[in-house]
Amino acid sequence: MAVRRFVPEERLSDLESERRVISAMLHSEEACIEAYDSLKMQDFYHPKHQVVFELVCSLYEQEIRPTYVELLKEAHKLNLFRDPRDIEELKYIVEHFIDDENVRYWIKRVRDKSRLRKFEAFLRHYYQVLIEREVDDVEQLLMEAEGDLTNITALEVDDKVDTPYDLASLGYQEVERRFLRYKEIQEKHRGVIPLDGLTTGFDTLNHITLGYKPGDLIIVGAQTGHGKTAFALHTALAVAVRQHHNILYLNTEMSRVQIALRWGSILSNIEQDLIRRGDLTESQLSRVLQGYSLLRESGFYSYPCPNLTPEKTISIARKFKVQHDIKLMILDYVGRMDKITNNLAEWQVLEQIVKAQKMLAQNLNIAVMCLVQLNEDGTLQGARRMKNECDLMLKLLPISREEMEENEELKKYKRANYYLYIDKNRDGIGGVYIPIYFDKARQTMHDAERVSL
């Protein structure tokens, strides 16, 4: 026999909050991002609200700003909301505009009611079990109920304890997968190392790290004028231009024109000063234009934001993950981000910023690269404990003339003028100095070539 509903319907739903969330999504991109990231269609009680929420999310994924007009067009295309009463109800929802600053409160109310409905369904299910069949194994029933209840009460239902069997099975599958992958690649391209993530743009660094992996926080440090932005754009060249992965570059320092001109030099291998002055031959101009055609077809998305805050970073990253499925976000650079509070010391603020970026990398399953300022002695400016938060810390260190002349190991390389120092590598060896060549005139970098014997 069916079990009747115990709790009044109005206690299990909050239609007003559902309307306010949808209204906010139709008026504010920030609210749209927050709701998209926090709710699912099933969290809405009213069937029409479920449909509207799905339509709004679909529009946003297509990079169409969800508005009342666009929603009606999409609904018409899908043969929805044909009844004039549906249109009137939708119009009523739109007119319930709220300031997007309150949207988190309304989202929480919608989500809480959704969890209450799940709890009520849980109670009905196990009550029905008790009245319909004889329970022989009480302990087993209670354990099943406890597991189901945990899924409702846990903040993240995906949280899971790995048993010894689970972990051993996962390890076996992962090692076997990597073995077969390595064998296949070596048969086709001997000497090529298969990566677990995105290319770093340096062969030696790829061998050591196996690439920038989803969920990784990479910190790159250098002194002023020693290649932080050049390194970031070198990474973008390798990932977005050559491999066509979508990446987001958050630039706090340079204008759109400055970024564009740097790309002209990087892609054409022509000195930046010549491009800035326009002092080019017809042949050089052709090379620059060919370079920009590569950029046009790449996955490089640049977001100039001089007034960047940690909260804004999270919002922008969510947007580009939804709309462009970015694999990497580069923050250039941490020290330029606006500070939210004056109550904390600078190192505390920077540490909190980096913690937020690590959580963002894990939640969105992307790699995040943060550029930081180094002191003259090579230490981190502002926050030593940022190192504890990252998975990979790299430092660009200039090689002095004296060291070039006296270091026998460096004499084995052509034109090595910088070290790429691996200060920390959570997944591999650290303390490694990789000689590279940084061409400041062209803003390009590459592994230093070994001298032929």
CSV table of C-alpha atoms in Angstrom, one decimal:
chain,number,residue,atom,x,y,z
A,1,MET,CA,0.0,0.0,0.0
A,2,ALA,CA,1.2,3.5,-0.8
A,3,VAL,CA,2.2,5.7,2.1
A,4,ARG,CA,0.5,9.1,2.3
A,5,ARG,CA,2.6,12.2,2.5
A,6,PHE,CA,3.1,13.1,6.2
A,7,VAL,CA,4.3,16.7,5.9
A,8,PRO,CA,2.2,19.5,4.4
A,9,GLU,CA,3.3,20.5,0.9
A,10,GLU,CA,4.0,24.1,1.9
A,11,ARG,CA,6.6,23.0,4.4
A,12,LEU,CA,8.5,21.1,1.8
A,13,SER,CA,8.6,23.9,-0.8
A,14,ASP,CA,9.3,27.6,-1.1
A,15,LEU,CA,8.0,28.9,-4.3
A,16,GLU,CA,8.8,32.5,-3.5
A,17,SER,CA,12.5,31.6,-3.1
A,18,GLU,CA,12.4,29.7,-6.3
A,19,ARG,CA,10.9,32.7,-8.2
A,20,ARG,CA,13.5,35.0,-6.7
A,21,VAL,CA,16.4,32.8,-7.7
A,22,ILE,CA,15.2,32.6,-11.3
A,23,SER,CA,14.4,36.3,-11.4
A,24,ALA,CA,18.0,37.1,-10.1
A,25,MET,CA,19.4,34.8,-12.8
A,26,LEU,CA,17.5,36.7,-15.5
A,27,HIS,CA,18.8,40.1,-14.2
A,28,SER,CA,22.4,39.4,-13.1
A,29,GLU,CA,25.3,37.4,-14.5
A,30,GLU,CA,26.8,37.1,-11.0
A,31,ALA,CA,23.5,35.6,-9.8
A,32,CYS,CA,23.4,33.3,-12.8
A,33,ILE,CA,26.8,31.9,-12.1
A,34,GLU,CA,26.1,31.4,-8.4
A,35,ALA,CA,22.8,29.6,-9.1
A,36,TYR,CA,24.3,27.5,-11.9
A,37,ASP,CA,27.1,26.4,-9.7
A,38,SER,CA,24.9,25.7,-6.6
A,39,LEU,CA,21.6,24.2,-7.8
A,40,LYS,CA,20.3,21.4,-10.0
A,41,MET,CA,17.0,21.3,-11.7
A,42,GLN,CA,15.7,18.7,-9.1
A,43,ASP,CA,16.2,21.3,-6.4
A,44,PHE,CA,13.2,23.2,-7.6
A,45,TYR,CA,9.8,22.0,-6.5
A,46,HIS,CA,7.5,23.6,-9.1
A,47,PRO,CA,7.8,21.7,-12.5
A,48,LYS,CA,7.6,25.0,-14.4
A,49,HIS,CA,10.4,26.4,-12.3
A,50,GLN,CA,12.5,23.4,-13.2
A,51,VAL,CA,11.9,24.0,-16.9
A,52,VAL,CA,12.8,27.7,-16.6
A,53,PHE,CA,15.9,27.0,-14.6
A,54,GLU,CA,17.1,24.4,-17.2
A,55,LEU,CA,16.4,26.9,-20.1
A,56,VAL,CA,18.3,29.7,-18.3
A,57,CYS,CA,21.3,27.4,-17.8
A,58,SER,CA,21.1,26.2,-21.4
A,59,LEU,CA,21.2,29.8,-22.6
A,60,TYR,CA,24.1,30.7,-20.4
A,61,GLU,CA,26.1,27.7,-21.6
A,62,GLN,CA,25.6,28.9,-25.1
A,63,GLU,CA,27.0,32.4,-24.1
A,64,ILE,CA,23.6,33.9,-24.6
A,65,ARG,CA,22.8,36.3,-21.8
A,66,PRO,CA,19.6,34.9,-20.2
A,67,THR,CA,16.9,37.6,-20.3
A,68,TYR,CA,13.1,37.5,-20.4
A,69,VAL,CA,13.1,38.0,-24.2
A,70,GLU,CA,15.8,35.3,-24.9
A,71,LEU,CA,14.0,32.9,-22.5
A,72,LEU,CA,10.7,33.4,-24.5
A,73,LYS,CA,12.6,32.8,-27.8
A,74,GLU,CA,14.2,29.6,-26.5
A,75,ALA,CA,10.9,28.4,-25.1
A,76,HIS,CA,9.1,29.1,-28.4
A,77,LYS,CA,11.8,27.2,-30.3
A,78,LEU,CA,11.3,24.2,-28.0
A,79,ASN,CA,7.5,24.5,-28.2
A,80,LEU,CA,7.2,25.3,-24.5
A,81,PHE,CA,5.0,27.8,-22.7
A,82,ARG,CA,2.2,27.9,-25.3
A,83,ASP,CA,-0.5,28.7,-22.8
A,84,PRO,CA,-0.8,32.5,-22.2
A,85,ARG,CA,-1.0,31.8,-18.5
A,86,ASP,CA,2.5,30.3,-18.6
A,87,ILE,CA,3.7,33.5,-20.2
A,88,GLU,CA,2.0,35.6,-17.5
A,89,GLU,CA,3.6,33.5,-14.8
A,90,LEU,CA,7.0,33.9,-16.3
A,91,LYS,CA,6.5,37.6,-16.6
A,92,TYR,CA,5.5,37.6,-12.9
A,93,ILE,CA,8.7,35.8,-12.0
A,94,VAL,CA,10.8,38.3,-13.9
A,95,GLU,CA,9.2,41.2,-12.1
A,96,HIS,CA,10.3,39.8,-8.8
A,97,PHE,CA,13.7,41.3,-9.4
A,98,ILE,CA,16.1,41.2,-6.4
A,99,ASP,CA,19.5,42.6,-6.0
A,100,ASP,CA,22.0,39.8,-6.8
A,101,GLU,CA,23.8,40.4,-3.5
A,102,ASN,CA,21.0,38.5,-1.8
A,103,VAL,CA,20.9,35.6,-4.2
A,104,ARG,CA,22.9,33.3,-2.0
A,105,TYR,CA,20.3,33.6,0.7
A,106,TRP,CA,17.5,32.5,-1.7
A,107,ILE,CA,19.6,29.8,-3.2
A,108,LYS,CA,20.2,28.3,0.3
A,109,ARG,CA,16.4,28.4,1.0
A,110,VAL,CA,15.7,26.5,-2.3
A,111,ARG,CA,18.5,24.0,-1.5
A,112,ASP,CA,17.3,23.5,2.1
A,113,LYS,CA,13.8,22.7,0.9
A,114,SER,CA,15.1,20.3,-1.6
A,115,ARG,CA,17.0,18.5,1.1
A,116,LEU,CA,13.9,18.4,3.3
A,117,ARG,CA,12.0,16.7,0.5
A,118,LYS,CA,14.7,14.1,0.2
A,119,PHE,CA,14.5,13.6,4.0
A,120,GLU,CA,10.7,13.2,3.9
A,121,ALA,CA,11.1,10.7,1.0
A,122,PHE,CA,13.7,8.9,3.1
A,123,LEU,CA,11.2,8.6,6.0
A,124,ARG,CA,8.4,7.5,3.8
A,125,HIS,CA,10.5,4.8,2.2
A,126,TYR,CA,11.7,3.2,5.4
A,127,TYR,CA,8.3,3.5,7.0
A,128,GLN,CA,6.9,1.6,4.0
A,129,VAL,CA,9.6,-1.0,4.4
A,130,LEU,CA,8.5,-1.6,8.0
A,131,ILE,CA,4.8,-2.0,7.3
A,132,GLU,CA,5.2,-4.1,4.1
A,133,ARG,CA,7.7,-6.7,5.1
A,134,GLU,CA,9.1,-8.5,8.0
A,135,VAL,CA,12.6,-7.3,8.9
A,136,ASP,CA,14.9,-10.2,9.6
A,137,ASP,CA,18.2,-8.4,9.7
A,138,VAL,CA,17.6,-5.2,11.7
A,139,GLU,CA,21.3,-4.3,11.7
A,140,GLN,CA,21.5,-4.4,7.9
A,141,LEU,CA,18.4,-2.3,7.6
A,142,LEU,CA,19.7,0.3,10.0
A,143,MET,CA,23.1,0.4,8.2
A,144,GLU,CA,21.3,1.0,4.9
A,145,ALA,CA,19.2,3.7,6.4
A,146,GLU,CA,22.3,5.3,7.9
A,147,GLY,CA,24.0,5.4,4.5
A,148,ASP,CA,21.0,7.0,2.8
A,149,LEU,CA,20.7,9.6,5.6
A,150,THR,CA,24.4,10.4,5.4
A,151,ASN,CA,24.0,11.2,1.7
A,152,ILE,CA,21.2,13.7,2.6
A,153,THR,CA,23.0,15.4,5.5
A,154,ALA,CA,26.5,15.5,4.1
A,155,LEU,CA,27.5,18.8,2.5
A,156,GLU,CA,29.0,16.9,-0.4
A,157,VAL,CA,27.3,13.7,-1.3
A,158,ASP,CA,30.3,12.7,-3.4
A,159,ASP,CA,32.5,12.4,-0.3
A,160,LYS,CA,33.5,8.8,0.1
A,161,VAL,CA,35.9,6.7,2.2
A,162,ASP,CA,38.1,4.4,0.1
A,163,THR,CA,38.3,0.9,1.4
A,164,PRO,CA,41.5,-1.0,1.1
A,165,TYR,CA,39.9,-2.9,-1.8
A,166,ASP,CA,38.8,0.4,-3.5
A,167,LEU,CA,42.3,1.9,-3.2
A,168,ALA,CA,44.1,-1.2,-4.4
A,169,SER,CA,41.8,-1.5,-7.4
A,170,LEU,CA,42.2,2.1,-8.3
A,171,GLY,CA,46.0,1.9,-8.1
A,172,TYR,CA,46.1,-1.3,-10.2
A,173,GLN,CA,43.9,0.3,-12.9
A,174,GLU,CA,45.8,3.5,-12.9
A,175,VAL,CA,49.2,1.9,-13.2
A,176,GLU,CA,48.0,-0.5,-15.9
A,177,ARG,CA,46.5,2.5,-17.8
A,178,ARG,CA,49.7,4.4,-17.6
A,179,PHE,CA,51.8,1.4,-18.7
A,180,LEU,CA,49.7,0.8,-21.8
A,181,ARG,CA,49.6,4.5,-22.6
A,182,TYR,CA,53.4,4.8,-22.3
A,183,LYS,CA,53.9,1.7,-24.4
A,184,GLU,CA,51.6,2.9,-27.2
A,185,ILE,CA,53.2,6.3,-27.3
A,186,GLN,CA,56.7,4.9,-27.4
A,187,GLU,CA,55.8,2.7,-30.3
A,188,LYS,CA,54.6,5.7,-32.3
A,189,HIS,CA,56.8,8.5,-31.0
A,190,ARG,CA,59.9,7.1,-29.2
A,191,GLY,CA,61.2,9.4,-26.6
A,192,VAL,CA,58.0,11.3,-26.1
A,193,ILE,CA,56.8,11.4,-22.4
A,194,PRO,CA,53.0,11.0,-22.0
A,195,LEU,CA,51.6,13.8,-19.8
A,196,ASP,CA,48.9,13.6,-17.1
A,197,GLY,CA,48.0,17.2,-17.7
A,198,LEU,CA,48.7,20.2,-19.9
A,199,THR,CA,52.1,20.8,-21.4
A,200,THR,CA,54.4,23.2,-19.5
A,201,GLY,CA,56.1,24.4,-22.7
A,202,PHE,CA,59.4,23.0,-21.5
A,203,ASP,CA,60.5,19.5,-22.3
A,204,THR,CA,62.6,19.0,-19.2
A,205,LEU,CA,59.8,20.4,-16.9
A,206,ASN,CA,57.4,18.0,-18.7
A,207,HIS,CA,59.6,15.0,-17.9
A,208,ILE,CA,59.7,16.0,-14.2
A,209,THR,CA,56.1,17.1,-13.6
A,210,LEU,CA,54.2,15.2,-16.3
A,211,GLY,CA,52.4,18.5,-17.0
A,212,TYR,CA,50.1,20.9,-15.2
A,213,LYS,CA,47.3,18.6,-13.9
A,214,PRO,CA,43.6,19.4,-13.2
A,215,GLY,CA,43.3,20.6,-9.6
A,216,ASP,CA,46.9,21.8,-9.5
A,217,LEU,CA,47.9,25.2,-8.1
A,218,ILE,CA,51.1,26.4,-9.8
A,219,ILE,CA,53.0,29.3,-8.3
A,220,VAL,CA,55.6,31.0,-10.5
A,221,GLY,CA,57.8,33.6,-8.9
A,222,ALA,CA,60.3,36.1,-10.3
A,223,GLN,CA,61.7,39.5,-9.5
A,224,THR,CA,60.3,42.6,-11.2
A,225,GLY,CA,61.3,42.6,-14.9
A,226,HIS,CA,62.5,39.0,-14.9
A,227,GLY,CA,59.9,37.2,-16.9
A,228,LYS,CA,56.7,36.6,-15.0
A,229,THR,CA,54.4,37.7,-17.8
A,230,ALA,CA,56.7,36.2,-20.4
A,231,PHE,CA,56.5,32.9,-18.7
A,232,ALA,CA,52.7,33.1,-18.5
A,233,LEU,CA,52.4,33.9,-22.2
A,234,HIS,CA,54.9,31.1,-23.0
A,235,THR,CA,52.6,28.7,-21.2
A,236,ALA,CA,49.6,30.2,-23.1
A,237,LEU,CA,51.5,29.7,-26.4
A,238,ALA,CA,52.1,26.0,-25.6
A,239,VAL,CA,48.6,25.2,-24.3
A,240,ALA,CA,46.2,27.6,-26.1
A,241,VAL,CA,47.9,28.2,-29.4
A,242,ARG,CA,49.8,25.0,-30.2
A,243,GLN,CA,47.4,22.5,-28.5
A,244,HIS,CA,44.2,24.5,-28.8
A,245,HIS,CA,43.0,24.1,-25.2
A,246,ASN,CA,40.9,26.9,-23.8
A,247,ILE,CA,42.6,29.0,-21.1
A,248,LEU,CA,41.7,32.2,-19.2
A,249,TYR,CA,44.4,34.8,-18.6
A,250,LEU,CA,43.5,37.3,-15.9
A,251,ASN,CA,45.7,40.3,-16.4
A,252,THR,CA,46.0,43.0,-13.7
A,253,GLU,CA,48.8,45.1,-15.1
A,254,MET,CA,48.8,45.5,-18.9
A,255,SER,CA,46.3,47.0,-21.3
A,256,ARG,CA,44.7,45.1,-24.1
A,257,VAL,CA,47.0,46.8,-26.6
A,258,GLN,CA,50.1,45.8,-24.6
A,259,ILE,CA,49.0,42.2,-24.5
A,260,ALA,CA,48.2,42.2,-28.2
A,261,LEU,CA,51.6,43.6,-29.1
A,262,ARG,CA,53.4,41.1,-27.0
A,263,TRP,CA,51.7,38.3,-28.8
A,264,GLY,CA,52.8,39.9,-32.1
A,265,SER,CA,56.5,39.5,-31.0
A,266,ILE,CA,56.1,36.0,-29.5
A,267,LEU,CA,54.3,34.6,-32.5
A,268,SER,CA,56.5,36.2,-35.2
A,269,ASN,CA,59.8,35.9,-33.3
A,270,ILE,CA,60.5,39.6,-34.1
A,271,GLU,CA,61.8,42.0,-31.5
A,272,GLN,CA,59.1,43.7,-29.5
A,273,ASP,CA,60.6,47.2,-29.8
A,274,LEU,CA,60.4,47.0,-33.6
A,275,ILE,CA,56.8,46.0,-33.5
A,276,ARG,CA,56.0,48.8,-31.0
A,277,ARG,CA,57.6,51.4,-33.2
A,278,GLY,CA,56.2,49.9,-36.4
A,279,ASP,CA,59.7,49.7,-37.8
A,280,LEU,CA,59.1,46.6,-39.9
A,281,THR,CA,59.9,45.4,-43.4
A,282,GLU,CA,57.1,44.1,-45.6
A,283,SER,CA,58.4,40.6,-44.9
A,284,GLN,CA,58.3,41.1,-41.1
A,285,LEU,CA,54.8,42.6,-41.3
A,286,SER,CA,53.7,39.5,-43.1
A,287,ARG,CA,55.2,37.3,-40.3
A,288,VAL,CA,53.4,39.3,-37.6
A,289,LEU,CA,50.0,39.0,-39.4
A,290,GLN,CA,50.5,35.3,-39.9
A,291,GLY,CA,51.2,35.1,-36.1
A,292,TYR,CA,47.9,36.8,-35.3
A,293,SER,CA,46.1,34.4,-37.5
A,294,LEU,CA,47.3,31.6,-35.2
A,295,LEU,CA,46.2,33.6,-32.2
A,296,ARG,CA,42.8,34.1,-33.8
A,297,GLU,CA,42.2,30.3,-34.0
A,298,SER,CA,43.6,29.6,-30.5
A,299,GLY,CA,41.9,29.1,-27.1
A,300,PHE,CA,43.5,32.1,-25.4
A,301,TYR,CA,40.9,34.3,-23.6
A,302,SER,CA,42.3,37.4,-22.0
A,303,TYR,CA,40.5,39.3,-19.3
A,304,PRO,CA,42.1,42.7,-18.4
A,305,CYS,CA,41.0,43.4,-14.8
A,306,PRO,CA,43.0,46.0,-12.9
A,307,ASN,CA,40.5,45.9,-10.0
A,308,LEU,CA,40.5,42.2,-9.5
A,309,THR,CA,39.4,40.7,-6.2
A,310,PRO,CA,39.4,37.0,-5.0
A,311,GLU,CA,35.6,36.9,-5.2
A,312,LYS,CA,35.6,38.3,-8.7
A,313,THR,CA,38.3,35.7,-9.7
A,314,ILE,CA,36.0,32.9,-8.6
A,315,SER,CA,33.0,34.3,-10.4
A,316,ILE,CA,35.0,34.8,-13.7
A,317,ALA,CA,36.5,31.4,-13.6
A,318,ARG,CA,33.1,29.7,-13.1
A,319,LYS,CA,31.8,31.6,-16.0
A,320,PHE,CA,34.6,30.6,-18.4
A,321,LYS,CA,34.5,27.0,-17.2
A,322,VAL,CA,30.8,26.8,-18.0
A,323,GLN,CA,30.9,28.7,-21.3
A,324,HIS,CA,34.4,27.7,-22.7
A,325,ASP,CA,35.4,24.6,-20.6
A,326,ILE,CA,38.8,26.2,-19.7
A,327,LYS,CA,41.6,23.8,-18.7
A,328,LEU,CA,43.9,26.5,-17.2
A,329,MET,CA,43.6,29.9,-15.6
A,330,ILE,CA,46.6,32.2,-15.2
A,331,LEU,CA,46.5,35.0,-12.7
A,332,ASP,CA,49.0,37.7,-13.5
A,333,TYR,CA,49.7,38.6,-10.8
A,334,VAL,CA,48.7,38.0,-7.1
A,335,GLY,CA,50.3,41.1,-5.7
A,336,ARG,CA,48.1,43.4,-7.8
A,337,MET,CA,44.8,42.0,-6.5
A,338,ASP,CA,42.7,44.3,-4.5
A,339,LYS,CA,42.7,43.6,-0.7
A,340,ILE,CA,39.3,43.0,0.8
A,341,THR,CA,40.2,44.0,4.4
A,342,ASN,CA,42.8,46.2,6.1
A,343,ASN,CA,42.6,44.1,9.3
A,344,LEU,CA,45.1,41.5,8.0
A,345,ALA,CA,48.8,41.8,7.3
A,346,GLU,CA,49.9,41.6,3.6
A,347,TRP,CA,51.2,38.0,4.0
A,348,GLN,CA,47.9,36.9,5.5
A,349,VAL,CA,45.9,38.4,2.7
A,350,LEU,CA,48.2,36.8,0.0
A,351,GLU,CA,48.0,33.5,1.7
A,352,GLN,CA,44.2,33.7,1.7
A,353,ILE,CA,44.2,34.6,-2.0
A,354,VAL,CA,46.3,31.6,-2.8
A,355,LYS,CA,44.2,29.2,-0.7
A,356,ALA,CA,41.1,30.4,-2.6
A,357,GLN,CA,42.8,29.7,-5.9
A,358,LYS,CA,43.7,26.2,-4.8
A,359,MET,CA,40.1,25.5,-3.8
A,360,LEU,CA,39.0,26.9,-7.2
A,361,ALA,CA,41.4,24.6,-9.1
A,362,GLN,CA,40.0,21.6,-7.2
A,363,ASN,CA,36.3,22.6,-7.5
A,364,LEU,CA,36.5,23.4,-11.2
A,365,ASN,CA,39.0,20.6,-12.0
A,366,ILE,CA,41.3,23.0,-13.8
A,367,ALA,CA,45.0,24.0,-13.3
A,368,VAL,CA,45.5,27.5,-11.9
A,369,MET,CA,48.8,29.4,-12.2
A,370,CYS,CA,49.5,32.3,-10.0
A,371,LEU,CA,52.3,34.7,-10.6
A,372,VAL,CA,54.0,36.2,-7.5
A,373,GLN,CA,56.8,38.7,-6.8
A,374,LEU,CA,60.2,37.5,-5.5
A,375,ASN,CA,62.5,39.5,-3.2
A,376,GLU,CA,66.0,40.1,-4.4
A,377,ASP,CA,67.2,37.1,-2.4
A,378,GLY,CA,64.8,34.8,-4.2
A,379,THR,CA,62.3,34.5,-1.4
A,380,LEU,CA,58.6,35.0,-1.8
A,381,GLN,CA,57.4,38.5,-1.3
A,382,GLY,CA,54.7,38.8,1.3
A,383,ALA,CA,53.9,35.2,2.1
A,384,ARG,CA,56.2,32.3,2.6
A,385,ARG,CA,53.4,30.0,3.6
A,386,MET,CA,51.9,30.3,0.1
A,387,LYS,CA,54.3,27.6,-0.7
A,388,ASN,CA,52.4,25.2,1.5
A,389,GLU,CA,49.2,25.6,-0.5
A,390,CYS,CA,50.6,25.0,-4.0
A,391,ASP,CA,51.3,21.7,-5.8
A,392,LEU,CA,54.2,23.1,-7.9
A,393,MET,CA,56.4,26.2,-7.2
A,394,LEU,CA,58.7,27.5,-9.9
A,395,LYS,CA,61.1,30.4,-9.7
A,396,LEU,CA,62.7,32.2,-12.6
A,397,LEU,CA,66.3,33.1,-11.5
A,398,PRO,CA,68.7,35.0,-13.6
A,399,ILE,CA,72.2,33.4,-14.1
A,400,SER,CA,75.0,35.8,-13.3
A,401,ARG,CA,77.9,36.3,-15.7
A,402,GLU,CA,80.3,35.0,-13.1
A,403,GLU,CA,78.3,31.7,-12.7
A,404,MET,CA,78.2,31.3,-16.5
A,405,GLU,CA,81.9,31.6,-16.7
A,406,GLU,CA,82.7,29.3,-13.6
A,407,ASN,CA,80.0,26.7,-13.7
A,408,GLU,CA,81.2,23.7,-15.7
A,409,GLU,CA,77.7,22.2,-16.0
A,410,LEU,CA,76.4,25.4,-17.6
A,411,LYS,CA,79.1,25.3,-20.2
A,412,LYS,CA,77.3,22.3,-21.6
A,413,TYR,CA,74.4,24.5,-22.7
A,414,LYS,CA,74.1,27.2,-25.4
A,415,ARG,CA,73.0,30.6,-24.3
A,416,ALA,CA,71.5,29.6,-20.9
A,417,ASN,CA,70.8,32.8,-19.1
A,418,TYR,CA,68.1,31.8,-16.6
A,419,TYR,CA,67.3,28.9,-14.2
A,420,LEU,CA,63.8,27.5,-14.0
A,421,TYR,CA,64.1,26.3,-10.4
A,422,ILE,CA,61.6,23.7,-9.1
A,423,ASP,CA,61.3,24.8,-5.5
A,424,LYS,CA,58.4,22.4,-4.8
A,425,ASN,CA,56.9,19.5,-6.7
A,426,ARG,CA,54.1,17.7,-4.8
A,427,ASP,CA,54.0,14.8,-7.3
A,428,GLY,CA,57.8,14.4,-8.0
A,429,ILE,CA,61.3,15.6,-7.3
A,430,GLY,CA,62.1,19.2,-6.3
A,431,GLY,CA,65.2,21.2,-5.9
A,432,VAL,CA,66.0,21.0,-9.6
A,433,TYR,CA,67.6,23.8,-11.6
A,434,ILE,CA,66.6,23.7,-15.3
A,435,PRO,CA,68.7,25.9,-17.6
A,436,ILE,CA,66.5,27.9,-20.0
A,437,TYR,CA,67.0,30.7,-22.5
A,438,PHE,CA,64.9,33.9,-22.0
A,439,ASP,CA,65.0,36.1,-25.1
A,440,LYS,CA,63.8,39.4,-23.5
A,441,ALA,CA,63.8,41.3,-26.8
A,442,ARG,CA,61.2,38.8,-28.3
A,443,GLN,CA,59.7,37.8,-25.0
A,444,THR,CA,60.2,34.1,-25.7
A,445,MET,CA,61.5,31.2,-23.6
A,446,HIS,CA,62.7,27.7,-24.3
A,447,ASP,CA,64.9,24.9,-22.9
A,448,ALA,CA,68.6,25.8,-23.2
A,449,GLU,CA,70.2,23.7,-26.0
A,450,ARG,CA,73.0,21.4,-25.1
A,451,VAL,CA,76.3,21.9,-26.8
A,452,SER,CA,76.9,19.3,-29.5
A,453,LEU,CA,79.9,17.0,-28.7
